[in-house]
CSV table of C-alpha atoms in Angstrom, one decimal:
chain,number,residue,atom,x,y,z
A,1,UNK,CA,-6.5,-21.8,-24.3
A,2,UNK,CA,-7.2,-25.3,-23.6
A,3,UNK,CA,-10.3,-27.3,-24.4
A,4,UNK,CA,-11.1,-28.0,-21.4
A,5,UNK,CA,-11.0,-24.4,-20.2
A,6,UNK,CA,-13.3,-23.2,-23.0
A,7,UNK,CA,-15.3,-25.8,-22.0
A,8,UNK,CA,-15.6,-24.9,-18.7
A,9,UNK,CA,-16.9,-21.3,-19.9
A,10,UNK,CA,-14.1,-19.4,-19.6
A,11,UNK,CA,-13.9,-16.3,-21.7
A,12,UNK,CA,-11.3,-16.1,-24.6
A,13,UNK,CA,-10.3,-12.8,-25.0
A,14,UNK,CA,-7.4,-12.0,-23.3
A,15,UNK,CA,-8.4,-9.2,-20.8
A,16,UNK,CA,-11.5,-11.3,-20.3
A,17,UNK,CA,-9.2,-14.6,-19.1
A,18,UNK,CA,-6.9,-12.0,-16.8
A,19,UNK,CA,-10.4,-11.2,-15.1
A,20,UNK,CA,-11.2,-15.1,-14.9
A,21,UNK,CA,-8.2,-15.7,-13.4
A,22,UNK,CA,-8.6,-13.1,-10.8
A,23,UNK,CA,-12.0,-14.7,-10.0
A,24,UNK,CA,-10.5,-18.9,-10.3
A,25,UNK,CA,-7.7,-17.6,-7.5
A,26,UNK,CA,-10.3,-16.0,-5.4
A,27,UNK,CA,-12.1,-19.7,-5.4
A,28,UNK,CA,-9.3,-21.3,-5.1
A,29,UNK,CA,-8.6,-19.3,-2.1
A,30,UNK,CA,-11.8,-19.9,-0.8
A,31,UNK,CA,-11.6,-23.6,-1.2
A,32,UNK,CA,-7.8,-24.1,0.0
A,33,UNK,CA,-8.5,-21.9,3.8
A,34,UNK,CA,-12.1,-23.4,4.4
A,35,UNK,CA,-14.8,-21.4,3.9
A,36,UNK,CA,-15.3,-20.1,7.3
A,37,UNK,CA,-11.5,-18.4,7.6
A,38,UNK,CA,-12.3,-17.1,4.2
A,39,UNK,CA,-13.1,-13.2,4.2
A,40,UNK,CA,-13.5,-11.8,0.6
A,41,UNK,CA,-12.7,-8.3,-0.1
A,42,UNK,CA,-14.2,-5.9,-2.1
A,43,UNK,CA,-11.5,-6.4,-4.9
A,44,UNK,CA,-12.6,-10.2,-4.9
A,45,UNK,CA,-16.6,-9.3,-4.9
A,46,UNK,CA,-15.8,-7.4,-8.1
A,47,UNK,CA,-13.8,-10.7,-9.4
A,48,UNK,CA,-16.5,-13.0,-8.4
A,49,UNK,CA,-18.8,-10.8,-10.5
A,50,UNK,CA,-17.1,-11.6,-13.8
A,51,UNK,CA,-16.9,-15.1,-13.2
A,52,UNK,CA,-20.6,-15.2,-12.1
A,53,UNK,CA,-21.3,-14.5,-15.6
A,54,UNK,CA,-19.3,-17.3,-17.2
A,55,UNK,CA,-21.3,-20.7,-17.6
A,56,UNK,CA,-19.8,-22.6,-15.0
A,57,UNK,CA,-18.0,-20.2,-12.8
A,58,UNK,CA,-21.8,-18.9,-11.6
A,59,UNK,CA,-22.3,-21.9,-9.7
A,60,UNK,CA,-19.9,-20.9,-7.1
A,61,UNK,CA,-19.6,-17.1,-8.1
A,62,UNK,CA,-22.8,-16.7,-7.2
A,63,UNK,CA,-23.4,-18.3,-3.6
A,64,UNK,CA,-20.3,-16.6,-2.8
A,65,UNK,CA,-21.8,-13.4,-3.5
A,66,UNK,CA,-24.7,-13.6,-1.9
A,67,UNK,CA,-22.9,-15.0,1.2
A,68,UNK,CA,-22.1,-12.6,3.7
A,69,UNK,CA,-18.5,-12.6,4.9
A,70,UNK,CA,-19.4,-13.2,8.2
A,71,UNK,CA,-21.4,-16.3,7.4
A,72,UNK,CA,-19.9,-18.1,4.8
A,73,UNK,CA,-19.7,-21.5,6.7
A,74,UNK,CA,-22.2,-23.5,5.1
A,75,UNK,CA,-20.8,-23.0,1.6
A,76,UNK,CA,-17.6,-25.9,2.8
A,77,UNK,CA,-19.8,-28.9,2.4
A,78,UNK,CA,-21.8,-27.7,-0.6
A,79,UNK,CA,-18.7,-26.1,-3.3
A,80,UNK,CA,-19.9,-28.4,-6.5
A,81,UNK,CA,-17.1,-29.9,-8.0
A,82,UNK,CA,-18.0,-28.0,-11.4
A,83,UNK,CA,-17.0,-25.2,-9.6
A,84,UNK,CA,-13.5,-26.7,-8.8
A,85,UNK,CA,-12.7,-27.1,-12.5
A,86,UNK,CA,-13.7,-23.6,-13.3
A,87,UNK,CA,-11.3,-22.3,-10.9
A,88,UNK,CA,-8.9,-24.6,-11.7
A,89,UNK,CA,-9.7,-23.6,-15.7
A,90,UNK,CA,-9.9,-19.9,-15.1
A,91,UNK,CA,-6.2,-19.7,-13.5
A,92,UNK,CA,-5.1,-22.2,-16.6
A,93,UNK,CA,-6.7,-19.9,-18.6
A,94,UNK,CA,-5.9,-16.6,-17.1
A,95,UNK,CA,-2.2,-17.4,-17.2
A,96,UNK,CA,-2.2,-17.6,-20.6
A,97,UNK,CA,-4.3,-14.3,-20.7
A,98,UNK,CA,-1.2,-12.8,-18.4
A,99,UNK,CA,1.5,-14.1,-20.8
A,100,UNK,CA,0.3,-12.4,-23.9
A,101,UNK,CA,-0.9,-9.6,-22.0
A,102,UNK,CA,2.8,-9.0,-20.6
A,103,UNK,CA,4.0,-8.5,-24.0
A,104,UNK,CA,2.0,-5.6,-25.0
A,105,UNK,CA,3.5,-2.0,-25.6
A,106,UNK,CA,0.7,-1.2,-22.6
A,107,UNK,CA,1.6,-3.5,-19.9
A,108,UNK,CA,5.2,-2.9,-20.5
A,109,UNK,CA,4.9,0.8,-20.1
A,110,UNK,CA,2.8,-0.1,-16.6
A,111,UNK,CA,5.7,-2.5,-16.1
A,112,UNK,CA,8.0,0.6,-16.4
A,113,UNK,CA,6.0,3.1,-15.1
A,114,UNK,CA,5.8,1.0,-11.8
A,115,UNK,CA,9.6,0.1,-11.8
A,116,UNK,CA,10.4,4.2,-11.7
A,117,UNK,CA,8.0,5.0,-9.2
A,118,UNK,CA,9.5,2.5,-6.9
A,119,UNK,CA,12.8,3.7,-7.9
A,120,UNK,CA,11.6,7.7,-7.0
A,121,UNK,CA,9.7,6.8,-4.0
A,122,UNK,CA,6.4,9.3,-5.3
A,123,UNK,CA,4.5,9.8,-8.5
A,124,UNK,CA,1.7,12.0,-9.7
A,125,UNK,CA,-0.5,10.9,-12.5
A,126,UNK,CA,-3.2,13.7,-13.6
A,127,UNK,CA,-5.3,13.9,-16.6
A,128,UNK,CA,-9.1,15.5,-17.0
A,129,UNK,CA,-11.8,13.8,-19.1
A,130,UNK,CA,-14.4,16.3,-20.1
A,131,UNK,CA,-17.7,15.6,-20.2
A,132,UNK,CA,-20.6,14.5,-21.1
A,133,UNK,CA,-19.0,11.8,-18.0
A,134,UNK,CA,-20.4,8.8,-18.6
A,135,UNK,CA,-20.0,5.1,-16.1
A,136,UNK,CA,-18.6,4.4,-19.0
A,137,UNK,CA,-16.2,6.8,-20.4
A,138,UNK,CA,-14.7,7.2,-16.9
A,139,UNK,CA,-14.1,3.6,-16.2
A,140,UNK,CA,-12.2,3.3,-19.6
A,141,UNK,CA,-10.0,6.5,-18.6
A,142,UNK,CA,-8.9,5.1,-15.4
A,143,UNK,CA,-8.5,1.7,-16.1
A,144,UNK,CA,-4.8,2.1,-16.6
A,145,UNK,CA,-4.7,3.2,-12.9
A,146,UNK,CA,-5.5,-0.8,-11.9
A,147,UNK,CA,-2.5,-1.8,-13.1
A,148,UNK,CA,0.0,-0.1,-10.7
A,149,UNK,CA,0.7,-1.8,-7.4
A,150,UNK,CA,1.9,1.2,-5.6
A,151,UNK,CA,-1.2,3.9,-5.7
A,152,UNK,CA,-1.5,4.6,-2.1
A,153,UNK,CA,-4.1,7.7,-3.1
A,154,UNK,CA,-7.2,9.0,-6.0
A,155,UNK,CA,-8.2,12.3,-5.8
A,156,UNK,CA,-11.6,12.9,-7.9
A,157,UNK,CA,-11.7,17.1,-8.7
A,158,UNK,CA,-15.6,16.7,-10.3
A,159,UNK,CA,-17.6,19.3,-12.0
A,160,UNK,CA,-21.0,18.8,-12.9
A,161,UNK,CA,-20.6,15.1,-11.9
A,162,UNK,CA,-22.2,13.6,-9.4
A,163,UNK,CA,-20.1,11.4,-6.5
A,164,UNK,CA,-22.2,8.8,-7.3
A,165,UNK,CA,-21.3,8.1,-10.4
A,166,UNK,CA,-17.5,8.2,-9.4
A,167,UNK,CA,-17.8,6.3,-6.5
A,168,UNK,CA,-19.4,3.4,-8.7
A,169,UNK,CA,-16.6,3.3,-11.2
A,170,UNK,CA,-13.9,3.4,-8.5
A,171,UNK,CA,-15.5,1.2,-6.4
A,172,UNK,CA,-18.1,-1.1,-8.8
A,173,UNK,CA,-16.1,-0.7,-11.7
A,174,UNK,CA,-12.5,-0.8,-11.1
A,175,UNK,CA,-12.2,-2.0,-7.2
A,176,UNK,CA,-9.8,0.8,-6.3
A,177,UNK,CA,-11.0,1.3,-3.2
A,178,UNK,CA,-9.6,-1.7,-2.1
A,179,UNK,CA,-6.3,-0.4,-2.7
A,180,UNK,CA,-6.1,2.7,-1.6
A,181,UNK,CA,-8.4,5.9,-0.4
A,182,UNK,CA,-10.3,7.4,-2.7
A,183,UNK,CA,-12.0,11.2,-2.4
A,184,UNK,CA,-13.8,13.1,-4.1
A,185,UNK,CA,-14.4,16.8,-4.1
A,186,UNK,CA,-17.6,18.5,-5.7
A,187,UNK,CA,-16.0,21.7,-7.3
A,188,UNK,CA,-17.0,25.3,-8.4
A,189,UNK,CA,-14.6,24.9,-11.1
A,190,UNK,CA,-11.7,22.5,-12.7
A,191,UNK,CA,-8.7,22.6,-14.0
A,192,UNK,CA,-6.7,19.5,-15.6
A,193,UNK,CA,-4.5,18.1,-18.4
A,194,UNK,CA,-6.7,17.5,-21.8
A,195,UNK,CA,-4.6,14.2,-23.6
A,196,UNK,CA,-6.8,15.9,-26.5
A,197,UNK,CA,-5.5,19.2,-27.0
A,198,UNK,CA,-2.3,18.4,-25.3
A,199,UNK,CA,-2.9,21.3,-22.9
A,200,UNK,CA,-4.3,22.3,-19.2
A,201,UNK,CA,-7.8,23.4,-19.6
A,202,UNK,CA,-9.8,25.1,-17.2
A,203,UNK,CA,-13.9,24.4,-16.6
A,204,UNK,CA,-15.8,26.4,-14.1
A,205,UNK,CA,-19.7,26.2,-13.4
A,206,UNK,CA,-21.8,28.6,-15.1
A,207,UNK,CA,-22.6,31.5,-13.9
A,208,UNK,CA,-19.8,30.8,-10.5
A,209,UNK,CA,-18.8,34.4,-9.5
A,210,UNK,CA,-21.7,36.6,-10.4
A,211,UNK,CA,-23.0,37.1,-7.5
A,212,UNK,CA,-19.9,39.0,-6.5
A,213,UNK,CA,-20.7,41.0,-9.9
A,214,UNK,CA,-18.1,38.8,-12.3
A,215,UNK,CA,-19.1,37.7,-15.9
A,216,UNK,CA,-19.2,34.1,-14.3
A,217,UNK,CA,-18.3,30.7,-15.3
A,218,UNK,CA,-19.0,29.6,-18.7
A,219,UNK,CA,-20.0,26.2,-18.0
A,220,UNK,CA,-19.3,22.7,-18.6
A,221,UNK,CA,-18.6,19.2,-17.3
A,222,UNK,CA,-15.6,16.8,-16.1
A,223,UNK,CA,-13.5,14.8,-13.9
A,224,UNK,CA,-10.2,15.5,-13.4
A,225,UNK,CA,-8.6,12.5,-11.9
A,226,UNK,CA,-5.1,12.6,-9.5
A,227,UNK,CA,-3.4,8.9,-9.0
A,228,UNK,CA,-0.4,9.6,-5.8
A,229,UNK,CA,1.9,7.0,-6.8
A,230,UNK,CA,4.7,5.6,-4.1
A,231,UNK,CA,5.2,5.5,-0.1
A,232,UNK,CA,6.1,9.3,-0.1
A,233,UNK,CA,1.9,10.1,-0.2
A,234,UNK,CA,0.1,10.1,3.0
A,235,UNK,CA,-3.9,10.4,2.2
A,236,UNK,CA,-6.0,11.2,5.7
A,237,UNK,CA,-8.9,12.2,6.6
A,238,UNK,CA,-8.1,15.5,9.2
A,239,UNK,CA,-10.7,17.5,10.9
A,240,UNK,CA,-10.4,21.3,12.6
A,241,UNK,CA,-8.6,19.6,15.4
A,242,UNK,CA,-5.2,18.1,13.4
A,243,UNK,CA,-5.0,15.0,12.2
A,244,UNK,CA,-2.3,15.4,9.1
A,245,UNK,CA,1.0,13.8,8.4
A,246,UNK,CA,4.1,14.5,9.2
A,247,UNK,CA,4.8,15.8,5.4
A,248,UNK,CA,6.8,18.9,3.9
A,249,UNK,CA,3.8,19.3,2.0
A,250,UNK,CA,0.0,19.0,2.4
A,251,UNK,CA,-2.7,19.1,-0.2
A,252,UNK,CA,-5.6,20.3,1.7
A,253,UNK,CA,-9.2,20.5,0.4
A,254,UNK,CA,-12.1,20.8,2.9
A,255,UNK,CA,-16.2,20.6,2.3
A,256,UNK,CA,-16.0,24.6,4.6
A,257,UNK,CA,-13.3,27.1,5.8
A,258,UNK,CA,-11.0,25.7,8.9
A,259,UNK,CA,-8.4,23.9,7.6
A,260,UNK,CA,-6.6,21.3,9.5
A,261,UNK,CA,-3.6,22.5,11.5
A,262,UNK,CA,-0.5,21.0,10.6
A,263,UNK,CA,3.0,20.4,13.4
A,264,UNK,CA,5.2,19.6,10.2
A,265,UNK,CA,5.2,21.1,6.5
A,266,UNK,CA,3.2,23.8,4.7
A,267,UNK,CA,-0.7,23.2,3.7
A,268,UNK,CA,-2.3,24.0,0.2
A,269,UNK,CA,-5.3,24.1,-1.6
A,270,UNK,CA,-8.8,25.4,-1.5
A,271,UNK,CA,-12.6,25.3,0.1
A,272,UNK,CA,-14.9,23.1,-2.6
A,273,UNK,CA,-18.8,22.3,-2.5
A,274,UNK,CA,-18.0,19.2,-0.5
A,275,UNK,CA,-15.5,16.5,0.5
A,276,UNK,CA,-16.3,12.8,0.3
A,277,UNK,CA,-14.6,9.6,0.5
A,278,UNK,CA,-15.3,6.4,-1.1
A,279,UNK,CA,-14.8,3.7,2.2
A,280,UNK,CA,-13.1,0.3,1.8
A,281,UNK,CA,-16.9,-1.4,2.4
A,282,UNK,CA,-17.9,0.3,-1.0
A,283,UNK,CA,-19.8,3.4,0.8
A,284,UNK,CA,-19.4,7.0,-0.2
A,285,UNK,CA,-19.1,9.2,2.9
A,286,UNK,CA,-19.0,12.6,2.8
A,287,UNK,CA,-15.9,14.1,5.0
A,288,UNK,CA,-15.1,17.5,6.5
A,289,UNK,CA,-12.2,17.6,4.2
A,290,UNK,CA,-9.0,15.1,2.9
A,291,UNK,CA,-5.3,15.7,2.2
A,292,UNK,CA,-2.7,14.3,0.6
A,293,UNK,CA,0.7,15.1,2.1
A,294,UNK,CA,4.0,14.6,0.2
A,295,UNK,CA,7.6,14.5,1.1
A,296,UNK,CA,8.6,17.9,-0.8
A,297,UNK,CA,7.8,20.7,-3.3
A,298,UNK,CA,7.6,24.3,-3.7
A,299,UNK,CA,4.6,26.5,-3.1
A,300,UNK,CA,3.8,30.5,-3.8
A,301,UNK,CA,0.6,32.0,-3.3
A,302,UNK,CA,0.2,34.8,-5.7
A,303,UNK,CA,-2.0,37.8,-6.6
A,304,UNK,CA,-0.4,39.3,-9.4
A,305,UNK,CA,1.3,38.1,-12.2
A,306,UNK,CA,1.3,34.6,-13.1
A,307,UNK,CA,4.3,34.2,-15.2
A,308,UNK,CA,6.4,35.9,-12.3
A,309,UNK,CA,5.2,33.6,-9.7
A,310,UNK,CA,5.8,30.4,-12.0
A,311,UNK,CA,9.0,31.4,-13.0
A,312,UNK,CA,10.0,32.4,-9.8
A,313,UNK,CA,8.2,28.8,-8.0
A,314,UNK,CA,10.6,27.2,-10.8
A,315,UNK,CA,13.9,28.7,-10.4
A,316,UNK,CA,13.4,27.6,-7.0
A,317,UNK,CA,12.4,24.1,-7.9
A,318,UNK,CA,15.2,23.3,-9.9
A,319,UNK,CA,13.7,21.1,-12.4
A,320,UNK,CA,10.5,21.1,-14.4
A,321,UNK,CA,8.4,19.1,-12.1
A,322,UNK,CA,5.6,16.7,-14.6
A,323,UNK,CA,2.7,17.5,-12.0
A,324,UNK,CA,1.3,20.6,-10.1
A,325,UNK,CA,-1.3,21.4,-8.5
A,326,UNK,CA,-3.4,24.9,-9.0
A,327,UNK,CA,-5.9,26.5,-6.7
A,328,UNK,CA,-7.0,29.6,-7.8
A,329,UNK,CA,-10.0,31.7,-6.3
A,330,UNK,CA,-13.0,31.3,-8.5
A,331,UNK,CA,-13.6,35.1,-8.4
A,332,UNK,CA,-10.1,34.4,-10.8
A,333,UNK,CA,-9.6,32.7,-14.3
A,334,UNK,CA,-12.5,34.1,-16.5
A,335,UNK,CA,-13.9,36.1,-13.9
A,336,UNK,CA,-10.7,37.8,-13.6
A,337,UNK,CA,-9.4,38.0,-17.3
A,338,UNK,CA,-12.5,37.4,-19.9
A,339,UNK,CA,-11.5,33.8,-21.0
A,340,UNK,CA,-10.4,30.5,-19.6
A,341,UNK,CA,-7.2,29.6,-19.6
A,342,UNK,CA,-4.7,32.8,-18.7
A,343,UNK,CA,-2.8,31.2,-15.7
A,344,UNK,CA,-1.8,28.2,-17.3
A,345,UNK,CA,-0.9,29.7,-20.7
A,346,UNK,CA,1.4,31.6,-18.6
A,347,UNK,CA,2.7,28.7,-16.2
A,348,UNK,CA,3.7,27.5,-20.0
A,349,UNK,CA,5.4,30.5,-20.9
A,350,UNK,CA,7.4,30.4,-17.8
A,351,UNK,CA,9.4,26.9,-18.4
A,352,UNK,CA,5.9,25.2,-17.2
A,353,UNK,CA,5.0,23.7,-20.9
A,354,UNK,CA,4.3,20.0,-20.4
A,355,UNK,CA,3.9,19.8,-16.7
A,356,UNK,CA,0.5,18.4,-16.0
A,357,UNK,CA,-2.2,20.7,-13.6
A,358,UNK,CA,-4.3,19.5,-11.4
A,359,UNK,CA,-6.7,21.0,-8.7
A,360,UNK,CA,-10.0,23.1,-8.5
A,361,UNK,CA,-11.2,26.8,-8.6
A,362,UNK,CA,-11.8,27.4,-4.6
A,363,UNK,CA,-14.4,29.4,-2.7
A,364,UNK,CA,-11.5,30.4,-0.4
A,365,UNK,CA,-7.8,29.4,-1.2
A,366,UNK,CA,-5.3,27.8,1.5
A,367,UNK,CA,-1.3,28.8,1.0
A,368,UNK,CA,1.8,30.1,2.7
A,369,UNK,CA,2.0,34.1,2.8
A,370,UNK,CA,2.4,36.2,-0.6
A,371,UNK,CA,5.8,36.7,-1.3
A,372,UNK,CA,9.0,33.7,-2.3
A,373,UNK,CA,8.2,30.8,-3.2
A,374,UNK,CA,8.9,28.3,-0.2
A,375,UNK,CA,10.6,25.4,-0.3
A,376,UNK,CA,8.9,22.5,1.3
A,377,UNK,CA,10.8,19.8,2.6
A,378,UNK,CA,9.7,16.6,5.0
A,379,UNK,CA,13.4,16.3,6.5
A,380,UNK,CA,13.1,19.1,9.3
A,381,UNK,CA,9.0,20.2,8.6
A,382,UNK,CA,7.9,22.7,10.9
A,383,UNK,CA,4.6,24.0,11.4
A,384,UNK,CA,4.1,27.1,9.3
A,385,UNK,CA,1.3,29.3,8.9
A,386,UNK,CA,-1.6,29.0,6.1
A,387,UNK,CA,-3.8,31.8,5.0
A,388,UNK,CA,-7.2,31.4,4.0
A,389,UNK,CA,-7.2,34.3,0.7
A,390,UNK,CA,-9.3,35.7,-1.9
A,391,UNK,CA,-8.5,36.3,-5.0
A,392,UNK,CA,-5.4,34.8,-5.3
A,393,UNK,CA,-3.5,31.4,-7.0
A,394,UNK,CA,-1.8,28.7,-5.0
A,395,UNK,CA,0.8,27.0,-7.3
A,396,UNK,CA,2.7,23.8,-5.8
A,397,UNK,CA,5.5,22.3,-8.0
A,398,UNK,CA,6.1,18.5,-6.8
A,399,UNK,CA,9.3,17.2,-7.2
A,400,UNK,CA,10.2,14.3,-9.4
């Protein structure tokens, strides 16, 4: 880093001079289209906020985010020129942040990782972080989500965590609502992919199910986190009336018990505590339900034997698929076996080992018809009918 840039209070680490280059190219911005054409988004609030606490950069960090965006006029005549340098400095600076940065093992898988989900057109990324959940903890786990260019939908599955914590690392923390939707469902139950244990856990409320005379949930606390990578997601916000994509498949989860009807591709997924939505302002809203509909995959709802309908959902898929999504009937997992964990020890078992879960233990389950699996595919999607069951497992395999 220069002198002069060090001078001007710009960070040295790194990541830190990535951040104050972010911030020196939203004032430069600012500066270059006149103030009052100048409209900052949420993404640039958050940037402004790390510069604000550099020595310099607060002088025009600040006034900028106090400033309204629809009265930012007056801030043209009075930009101080030591505000200039430091966005001048912080993009100096931050461009030698990016070249280093570029050449870690990190940023090259993200490079790579971005390049193949271009190349496939849709991506899943899943992973749970058990709790205690912390601002904290969860912001450090989903950092590596910022760096891809092509999320066009999050899905937060929380147990035990409030939306308000989530909504302030996705939104606060990390800015992602700027670049896609974000929702957030309030479960009875979760089930994810532990990086830990290198397995698919399951975590349901305590006592959930007992008052249909099960053992209940055993307890705990977590986020499990779902990043739709790629043009081939379509995140809405449908209601009773319609309002979904034209999709082969739609990932459905609602805050009661009419799902959205769909005129193309099959709907899965489950009836959770409540639905909200993290809006491009910064405010969490809570929805009737949200869905995430994708191109193609195969779906089996099932009330029997697990390793049956996996291995039969797979023979039909072709290919072990690295993300699924689960919805199983709380009155299921331990309140159906004893222990935690039964379905997706047997998804394993099947040909399943590997391939990340995602989803929630439902008060009421969404899914095609017991029987085959069904093939879901956006090229020639017809409406089809979805059941509302108990006591059974929705499985959806998504194609690579």
């Amino acid at each position: 880093m220069s002198a002069r840039s060090t001078a001007l209070g710009c960070p040295k680490s790194g990541a830190a001079r990535l951040a104050a280059a972010a911030a020196g190219t939203v004032l430069a911005t600012a500066l270059l289209r006149g103030p009052a054409a100048f409209v900052p988004t949420s993404a640039d609030n958050h940037a402004l906020r790390g510069l604000a606490r550099t020595s310099v950069g607060s002088a025009v960090a600040e006034p900028l985010l106090q400033a309204s965006s629809s009265d930012l006029g007056p801030l043209g005549a009075s930009l101080p020129a030591a505000g200039v340098a430091a966005a001048v400095g912080c993009i100096a600076a931050g461009a030698v942040g990016l070249a280093a940065r570029r050449r870690t093992p990190t940023n090259q898988r993200a490079a790579k990782a971005n390049a193949v989900a271009r190349r496939a057109g849709e991506v899943i990324e899943t992973f749970l972080l058990k709790g205690p959940v912390t601002e904290s903890n969860l912001n450090m786990k989903c950092s590596p989500l910022a760096w891809h260019m092509d999320l066009t939908g999050i899905v937060f599955f929380s147990l035990g965590v409030k939306p308000e914590l989530i909504a302030a690392v996705a939104g606060g923390g990390l800015g992602l609502h700027g670049v896609c939707p974000v929702y957030i469902a309030d479960c009875y139950g979760i089930v994810g992919w532990d990086d830990a244990s290198k397995s698919n856990v399951e975590l349901m409320e305590k006592g959930c199910g007992q008052e249909f005379g099960k053992v209940g949930g055993a307890g705990g606390e977590g986020v499990v986190v779902v990043a739709f990578r790629g043009d081939g997601h379509k995140p809405t916000t449908p209601d009773g009336s319609g309002g979904l994509a034209g999709a082969g498949l739609h990932m459905l989860v609602t805050g009661g018990d009419v799902p959205a009807p769909s005129t193309a591709g099959a709907i899965y997924g489950g009836v959770a505590k409540g639905c909200y939505k993290l809006e491009h302002s910064g405010d969490l809203v809570q929805v009737q339900q949200f869905a995430v509909s994708s191109p193609s995959a195969v779906v089996t709802s099932f009330e029997g034997d697990a390793t049956e309908a996996a291995t039969a959902a797979l023979a039909k898929a072709g290919a072990k698929p690295a993300a699924a999504g689960y919805f199983p009937c709380f009155c299921r997992g331990i309140n159906k076996y004893g222990k935690d964990g039964v379905e997706p020890e047997a998804f394993a078992a099947a040909g399943l080992d590997g391939t990340r879960l995602f989803g929630m233990f439902a008060q009421g389950e969404f899914g095609p018809p017991q029987g085959e699996p069904m093939a879901c595919q956006v090229d020639g999607a017809k409406p089809m009918e979805v059941s509302k069951g108990s006591m059974i497992s929705v499985l959806s395999l998504y194609s690579k």
